[in-house]
Amino acid sequence: MIMFVIFGATGKVGKATITRLRAKGAPVRAVLRDPARAAPLAALGCEIGIAEVGDADAMAVAMRDATAVQLICPINPRAADASRQMLQSIERMAEAIDAARPPCILAISDYGAHLTIDTGITSLFRAMEERFRQCSARMVFLRSAEHMENWARYLTIAGETGVMPSMHLPLSRPFATVSAADIGDMAADLLLTDEDHGPLPRIVHGEGPREYTALDIAAALGRLLARSVVAHELPRANWPATLMRSGLSESYAELIVRLAEAHNKGLIGAEAGVGEIRRGRTDIAAALESFPPEIRQDIV
């Protein structure tokens, strides 16, 4: 019997995958940590599984009888040692895969995961891919460009000041970005059309319909907020403190800083000549418009 097991079921990517699979009539076991958040998923017709990513035994139970499993490594932006915590989660996921032995794993990875240099948080996705390659299951790595929805964190400051600070420098440099919902849709399509595509693991890169600059994104925020918004280059010396003021731990902020430095050198992108690139249909304005109007009204 076919059964798609989706971890991170309440996240943006997981919910999008589940919605697409259920629309196609595919059976889904939605795995989440908090049973109190299960009702909307059950209403979609999902079987519910409960497991912490740090609990390999519970994860293995949730993977039982799976046709394919979708995994996304949780990242705690407030962890005292974010790198160590993510590496521990990766190891527990790998242990669960080897215990349950599902035929196929689709892991949500990151643009730049092929790079051997220090790229901050993206280096941890490289570690995930390397560890999962040792597992018994067939692997599909869906490498995601930066999520468009991340820019919503600037809605408040842009609404209050008309300024959108950016660590993407220079402001006119284009970069790939994608809606998390489009990544979820791509993942569902890959799960539904699983085929033999030659040498494994299969690598798929996911990005939006076009590249954007920080200037483009500031303009999109301005249209959403119905006010003028300008992009501002955040000086490198201010990056860690700015990130920590937004609630990130020092260790997580450092991972983001190192990634931003690699981004600004033009190093983060699809791996040349490897796998394929799929493009979502959601543009930055539509991704930001997905945030409820009452939230936007509160911040203007």
Tab-separated table of C-alpha atoms in Angstrom:
chain	number	residue	atom	x	y	z
A	1	MET	CA	0.000	0.000	0.000
A	2	ILE	CA	1.284	3.489	-0.863
A	3	MET	CA	1.994	5.783	2.084
A	4	PHE	CA	3.856	9.075	1.984
A	5	VAL	CA	5.287	10.053	5.356
A	6	ILE	CA	5.906	13.783	5.756
A	7	PHE	CA	7.935	15.117	8.681
A	8	GLY	CA	7.720	18.790	9.613
A	9	ALA	CA	4.057	18.603	8.721
A	10	THR	CA	3.115	21.928	10.303
A	11	GLY	CA	5.898	23.906	8.610
A	12	LYS	CA	5.475	25.888	5.393
A	13	VAL	CA	7.167	23.294	3.195
A	14	GLY	CA	5.576	20.286	4.868
A	15	LYS	CA	2.057	21.743	4.748
A	16	ALA	CA	2.433	22.560	1.057
A	17	THR	CA	3.633	19.035	0.273
A	18	ILE	CA	0.763	17.499	2.193
A	19	THR	CA	-1.831	19.755	0.580
A	20	ARG	CA	-0.641	18.823	-2.917
A	21	LEU	CA	-0.464	15.091	-2.117
A	22	ARG	CA	-3.946	15.036	-0.605
A	23	ALA	CA	-5.339	17.002	-3.571
A	24	LYS	CA	-4.055	14.142	-5.734
A	25	GLY	CA	-5.720	11.609	-3.450
A	26	ALA	CA	-2.428	10.228	-2.146
A	27	PRO	CA	-2.363	8.717	1.359
A	28	VAL	CA	-0.286	10.769	3.800
A	29	ARG	CA	1.005	10.211	7.301
A	30	ALA	CA	1.704	13.674	8.692
A	31	VAL	CA	4.357	13.605	11.420
A	32	LEU	CA	4.532	16.410	13.969
A	33	ARG	CA	5.782	17.017	17.474
A	34	ASP	CA	2.696	18.536	19.080
A	35	PRO	CA	-0.546	16.512	19.008
A	36	ALA	CA	-2.488	19.724	19.694
A	37	ARG	CA	-1.682	20.877	16.143
A	38	ALA	CA	-2.948	17.714	14.445
A	39	ALA	CA	-6.595	18.668	13.817
A	40	PRO	CA	-6.134	20.607	10.530
A	41	LEU	CA	-4.014	17.786	9.125
A	42	ALA	CA	-6.521	15.157	10.192
A	43	ALA	CA	-9.225	17.243	8.510
A	44	LEU	CA	-7.280	16.895	5.254
A	45	GLY	CA	-7.527	13.130	5.635
A	46	CYS	CA	-4.022	12.530	6.933
A	47	GLU	CA	-3.024	9.758	9.261
A	48	ILE	CA	-1.202	11.389	12.184
A	49	GLY	CA	2.208	10.410	13.534
A	50	ILE	CA	3.884	11.966	16.580
A	51	ALA	CA	7.661	12.091	16.816
A	52	GLU	CA	10.447	14.404	17.920
A	53	VAL	CA	13.255	14.609	15.398
A	54	GLY	CA	15.684	13.915	18.239
A	55	ASP	CA	13.953	10.598	19.001
A	56	ALA	CA	15.234	8.073	16.459
A	57	ASP	CA	12.973	5.295	17.748
A	58	ALA	CA	9.804	7.382	17.450
A	59	MET	CA	10.853	8.550	13.991
A	60	ALA	CA	11.434	4.968	12.866
A	61	VAL	CA	7.957	4.019	14.059
A	62	ALA	CA	6.476	6.952	12.135
A	63	MET	CA	8.297	5.760	8.991
A	64	ARG	CA	6.858	2.242	9.137
A	65	ASP	CA	5.404	0.921	5.862
A	66	ALA	CA	6.337	4.142	4.059
A	67	THR	CA	6.557	4.276	0.290
A	68	ALA	CA	8.671	7.424	0.663
A	69	VAL	CA	9.577	9.781	3.496
A	70	GLN	CA	10.079	13.546	3.303
A	71	LEU	CA	12.503	14.968	5.852
A	72	ILE	CA	13.459	18.506	6.734
A	73	CYS	CA	15.996	19.132	9.468
A	74	PRO	CA	14.620	21.452	12.140
A	75	ILE	CA	16.770	24.429	12.995
A	76	ASN	CA	16.416	26.157	16.350
A	77	PRO	CA	17.495	29.786	15.857
A	78	ARG	CA	17.759	30.243	19.632
A	79	ALA	CA	19.925	27.193	20.367
A	80	ALA	CA	23.036	27.907	22.408
A	81	ASP	CA	25.029	25.685	20.036
A	82	ALA	CA	22.950	25.633	16.854
A	83	SER	CA	25.525	23.709	14.808
A	84	ARG	CA	25.853	20.903	17.349
A	85	GLN	CA	22.078	20.620	17.755
A	86	MET	CA	21.506	20.339	14.002
A	87	LEU	CA	24.255	17.733	13.610
A	88	GLN	CA	22.663	15.704	16.394
A	89	SER	CA	19.295	15.911	14.649
A	90	ILE	CA	20.876	14.749	11.385
A	91	GLU	CA	22.377	11.731	13.138
A	92	ARG	CA	19.054	10.795	14.763
A	93	MET	CA	17.291	11.054	11.378
A	94	ALA	CA	19.911	8.808	9.779
A	95	GLU	CA	19.505	6.269	12.580
A	96	ALA	CA	15.742	6.254	12.039
A	97	ILE	CA	16.183	5.740	8.287
A	98	ASP	CA	18.448	2.755	8.832
A	99	ALA	CA	16.067	1.278	11.404
A	100	ALA	CA	12.898	1.699	9.313
A	101	ARG	CA	14.520	1.178	5.889
A	102	PRO	CA	11.966	3.082	3.766
A	103	PRO	CA	12.523	2.675	0.009
A	104	CYS	CA	13.003	6.389	-0.648
A	105	ILE	CA	13.932	9.536	1.271
A	106	LEU	CA	13.314	13.029	-0.060
A	107	ALA	CA	15.393	15.421	2.016
A	108	ILE	CA	14.958	19.186	1.802
A	109	SER	CA	18.465	20.578	1.454
A	110	ASP	CA	19.970	23.948	0.618
A	111	TYR	CA	21.528	25.835	-2.277
A	112	GLY	CA	25.292	25.614	-1.883
A	113	ALA	CA	25.219	22.257	-0.082
A	114	HIS	CA	27.776	20.942	-2.587
A	115	LEU	CA	30.445	23.437	-1.498
A	116	THR	CA	33.351	22.205	0.620
A	117	ILE	CA	34.223	25.658	1.991
A	118	ASP	CA	32.720	27.092	5.171
A	119	THR	CA	29.307	28.452	4.256
A	120	GLY	CA	27.847	28.679	7.729
A	121	ILE	CA	24.463	27.047	8.023
A	122	THR	CA	24.652	25.679	4.483
A	123	SER	CA	27.682	23.614	5.500
A	124	LEU	CA	25.364	21.746	7.854
A	125	PHE	CA	23.148	20.770	4.920
A	126	ARG	CA	26.257	19.444	3.218
A	127	ALA	CA	26.859	17.364	6.354
A	128	MET	CA	23.269	16.115	6.151
A	129	GLU	CA	23.653	15.033	2.527
A	130	GLU	CA	26.946	13.277	3.293
A	131	ARG	CA	25.421	11.411	6.253
A	132	PHE	CA	22.279	10.433	4.367
A	133	ARG	CA	24.349	9.054	1.476
A	134	GLN	CA	25.499	6.385	3.912
A	135	CYS	CA	21.929	5.239	4.577
A	136	SER	CA	20.237	2.280	2.917
A	137	ALA	CA	17.394	4.233	1.266
A	138	ARG	CA	17.313	5.756	-2.207
A	139	MET	CA	17.925	9.491	-1.822
A	140	VAL	CA	16.484	12.580	-3.459
A	141	PHE	CA	17.986	15.884	-2.322
A	142	LEU	CA	15.748	18.858	-3.085
A	143	ARG	CA	18.063	21.833	-2.634
A	144	SER	CA	16.103	24.980	-1.942
A	145	ALA	CA	17.130	28.541	-2.693
A	146	GLU	CA	16.565	31.094	0.069
A	147	HIS	CA	12.887	31.242	1.031
A	148	MET	CA	11.019	34.369	-0.038
A	149	GLU	CA	8.990	34.255	3.156
A	150	ASN	CA	12.126	35.019	5.184
A	151	TRP	CA	11.892	38.620	4.004
A	152	ALA	CA	8.673	39.022	5.961
A	153	ARG	CA	10.870	39.529	9.026
A	154	TYR	CA	11.486	43.039	7.671
A	155	LEU	CA	7.811	43.968	7.473
A	156	THR	CA	7.801	45.623	10.885
A	157	ILE	CA	10.899	47.766	10.453
A	158	ALA	CA	9.961	48.640	6.875
A	159	GLY	CA	6.471	49.643	7.964
A	160	GLU	CA	7.774	51.795	10.808
A	161	THR	CA	10.804	53.396	9.145
A	162	GLY	CA	10.532	52.924	5.385
A	163	VAL	CA	13.919	51.149	5.457
A	164	MET	CA	14.699	47.491	4.735
A	165	PRO	CA	18.180	46.530	6.003
A	166	SER	CA	19.965	43.954	3.875
A	167	MET	CA	22.982	41.695	4.255
A	168	HIS	CA	22.700	40.865	0.549
A	169	LEU	CA	25.390	43.141	-0.880
A	170	PRO	CA	25.627	44.968	-3.153
A	171	LEU	CA	21.939	45.779	-3.178
A	172	SER	CA	21.834	45.454	-6.971
A	173	ARG	CA	23.217	41.885	-7.010
A	174	PRO	CA	20.566	39.362	-8.131
A	175	PHE	CA	20.182	36.079	-6.257
A	176	ALA	CA	17.900	33.059	-6.360
A	177	THR	CA	14.970	32.876	-3.967
A	178	VAL	CA	11.855	30.703	-3.867
A	179	SER	CA	8.560	30.446	-2.049
A	180	ALA	CA	8.518	27.719	0.612
A	181	ALA	CA	5.115	26.688	-0.749
A	182	ASP	CA	6.636	26.121	-4.189
A	183	ILE	CA	9.328	23.920	-2.640
A	184	GLY	CA	6.576	21.898	-1.000
A	185	ASP	CA	4.799	21.555	-4.345
A	186	MET	CA	8.029	20.449	-6.043
A	187	ALA	CA	8.587	17.877	-3.317
A	188	ALA	CA	5.087	16.469	-3.775
A	189	ASP	CA	5.584	16.186	-7.526
A	190	LEU	CA	8.875	14.357	-6.996
A	191	LEU	CA	7.239	11.953	-4.557
A	192	LEU	CA	4.333	11.258	-6.911
A	193	THR	CA	6.522	10.678	-9.985
A	194	ASP	CA	9.356	8.744	-8.366
A	195	GLU	CA	11.304	7.101	-11.176
A	196	ASP	CA	14.749	5.724	-11.859
A	197	HIS	CA	16.788	8.744	-12.928
A	198	GLY	CA	20.185	7.088	-13.150
A	199	PRO	CA	22.995	7.624	-10.651
A	200	LEU	CA	21.789	8.334	-7.149
A	201	PRO	CA	21.263	10.395	-5.128
A	202	ARG	CA	19.049	12.471	-7.347
A	203	ILE	CA	19.736	16.204	-7.063
A	204	VAL	CA	16.996	18.759	-7.773
A	205	HIS	CA	17.439	22.510	-7.320
A	206	GLY	CA	14.378	24.622	-6.538
A	207	GLU	CA	14.145	28.359	-7.130
A	208	GLY	CA	11.575	30.979	-8.067
A	209	PRO	CA	10.476	32.186	-11.493
A	210	ARG	CA	13.351	34.694	-11.602
A	211	GLU	CA	16.158	36.146	-9.519
A	212	TYR	CA	15.656	39.232	-7.343
A	213	THR	CA	17.845	41.935	-5.859
A	214	ALA	CA	17.468	43.528	-2.450
A	215	LEU	CA	16.202	46.600	-4.311
A	216	ASP	CA	13.433	44.508	-5.903
A	217	ILE	CA	12.408	43.105	-2.533
A	218	ALA	CA	12.298	46.530	-0.888
A	219	ALA	CA	10.021	47.703	-3.692
A	220	ALA	CA	7.750	44.681	-3.153
A	221	LEU	CA	7.570	45.445	0.575
A	222	GLY	CA	6.690	49.041	-0.260
A	223	ARG	CA	3.806	47.977	-2.495
A	224	LEU	CA	2.532	45.627	0.188
A	225	LEU	CA	2.746	48.279	2.899
A	226	ALA	CA	1.498	51.088	0.647
A	227	ARG	CA	4.462	53.284	1.500
A	228	SER	CA	7.929	54.022	0.208
A	229	VAL	CA	10.519	51.435	1.308
A	230	VAL	CA	14.204	51.689	0.447
A	231	ALA	CA	16.865	49.005	0.805
A	232	HIS	CA	19.798	49.857	3.062
A	233	GLU	CA	23.194	48.133	3.133
A	234	LEU	CA	23.694	46.833	6.647
A	235	PRO	CA	27.391	47.284	7.512
A	236	ARG	CA	29.238	44.005	8.055
A	237	ALA	CA	30.242	45.009	11.587
A	238	ASN	CA	26.551	45.280	12.535
A	239	TRP	CA	25.428	41.883	11.253
A	240	PRO	CA	25.860	39.742	14.404
A	241	ALA	CA	24.326	42.262	16.810
A	242	THR	CA	21.424	42.956	14.448
A	243	LEU	CA	20.662	39.256	14.115
A	244	MET	CA	20.858	38.698	17.859
A	245	ARG	CA	18.533	41.649	18.519
A	246	SER	CA	15.989	39.879	16.315
A	247	GLY	CA	16.064	36.882	18.673
A	248	LEU	CA	18.781	34.642	17.222
A	249	SER	CA	21.358	33.026	19.465
A	250	GLU	CA	24.973	34.057	19.045
A	251	SER	CA	25.889	30.690	17.500
A	252	TYR	CA	23.003	30.765	15.027
A	253	ALA	CA	23.729	34.385	14.099
A	254	GLU	CA	27.323	33.407	13.307
A	255	LEU	CA	26.074	30.664	10.950
A	256	ILE	CA	23.924	33.215	9.121
A	257	VAL	CA	26.798	35.700	8.923
A	258	ARG	CA	29.103	33.144	7.308
A	259	LEU	CA	26.381	32.202	4.830
A	260	ALA	CA	25.809	35.870	3.939
A	261	GLU	CA	29.518	36.321	3.322
A	262	ALA	CA	29.503	33.355	0.922
A	263	HIS	CA	26.360	34.715	-0.762
A	264	ASN	CA	27.968	38.088	-1.351
A	265	LYS	CA	30.935	36.404	-3.026
A	266	GLY	CA	28.496	34.847	-5.512
A	267	LEU	CA	29.189	31.318	-4.277
A	268	ILE	CA	25.678	30.189	-3.311
A	269	GLY	CA	23.683	28.758	-6.190
A	270	ALA	CA	22.741	25.599	-8.044
A	271	GLU	CA	25.567	23.107	-8.479
A	272	ALA	CA	26.742	23.515	-12.073
A	273	GLY	CA	26.136	20.528	-14.321
A	274	VAL	CA	24.513	18.444	-11.595
A	275	GLY	CA	20.874	17.407	-11.399
A	276	GLU	CA	18.148	19.732	-12.591
A	277	ILE	CA	16.622	23.105	-11.780
A	278	ARG	CA	12.901	23.441	-11.160
A	279	ARG	CA	11.267	26.833	-10.983
A	280	GLY	CA	8.288	27.788	-8.871
A	281	ARG	CA	5.537	30.089	-10.087
A	282	THR	CA	5.236	32.349	-7.028
A	283	ASP	CA	6.838	35.781	-7.249
A	284	ILE	CA	8.088	37.746	-4.249
A	285	ALA	CA	4.987	39.954	-4.047
A	286	ALA	CA	2.647	36.956	-3.921
A	287	ALA	CA	4.809	35.246	-1.300
A	288	LEU	CA	4.679	38.289	0.957
A	289	GLU	CA	0.974	38.825	0.333
A	290	SER	CA	0.363	35.379	1.844
A	291	PHE	CA	0.805	36.936	5.287
A	292	PRO	CA	-2.622	37.800	6.743
A	293	PRO	CA	-3.846	41.404	6.260
A	294	GLU	CA	-4.365	41.844	10.013
A	295	ILE	CA	-0.674	41.189	10.586
A	296	ARG	CA	0.264	43.781	7.973
A	297	GLN	CA	-2.154	46.287	9.511
A	298	ASP	CA	-0.580	45.772	12.914
A	299	ILE	CA	2.890	46.660	11.679
A	300	VAL	CA	2.154	49.673	9.472
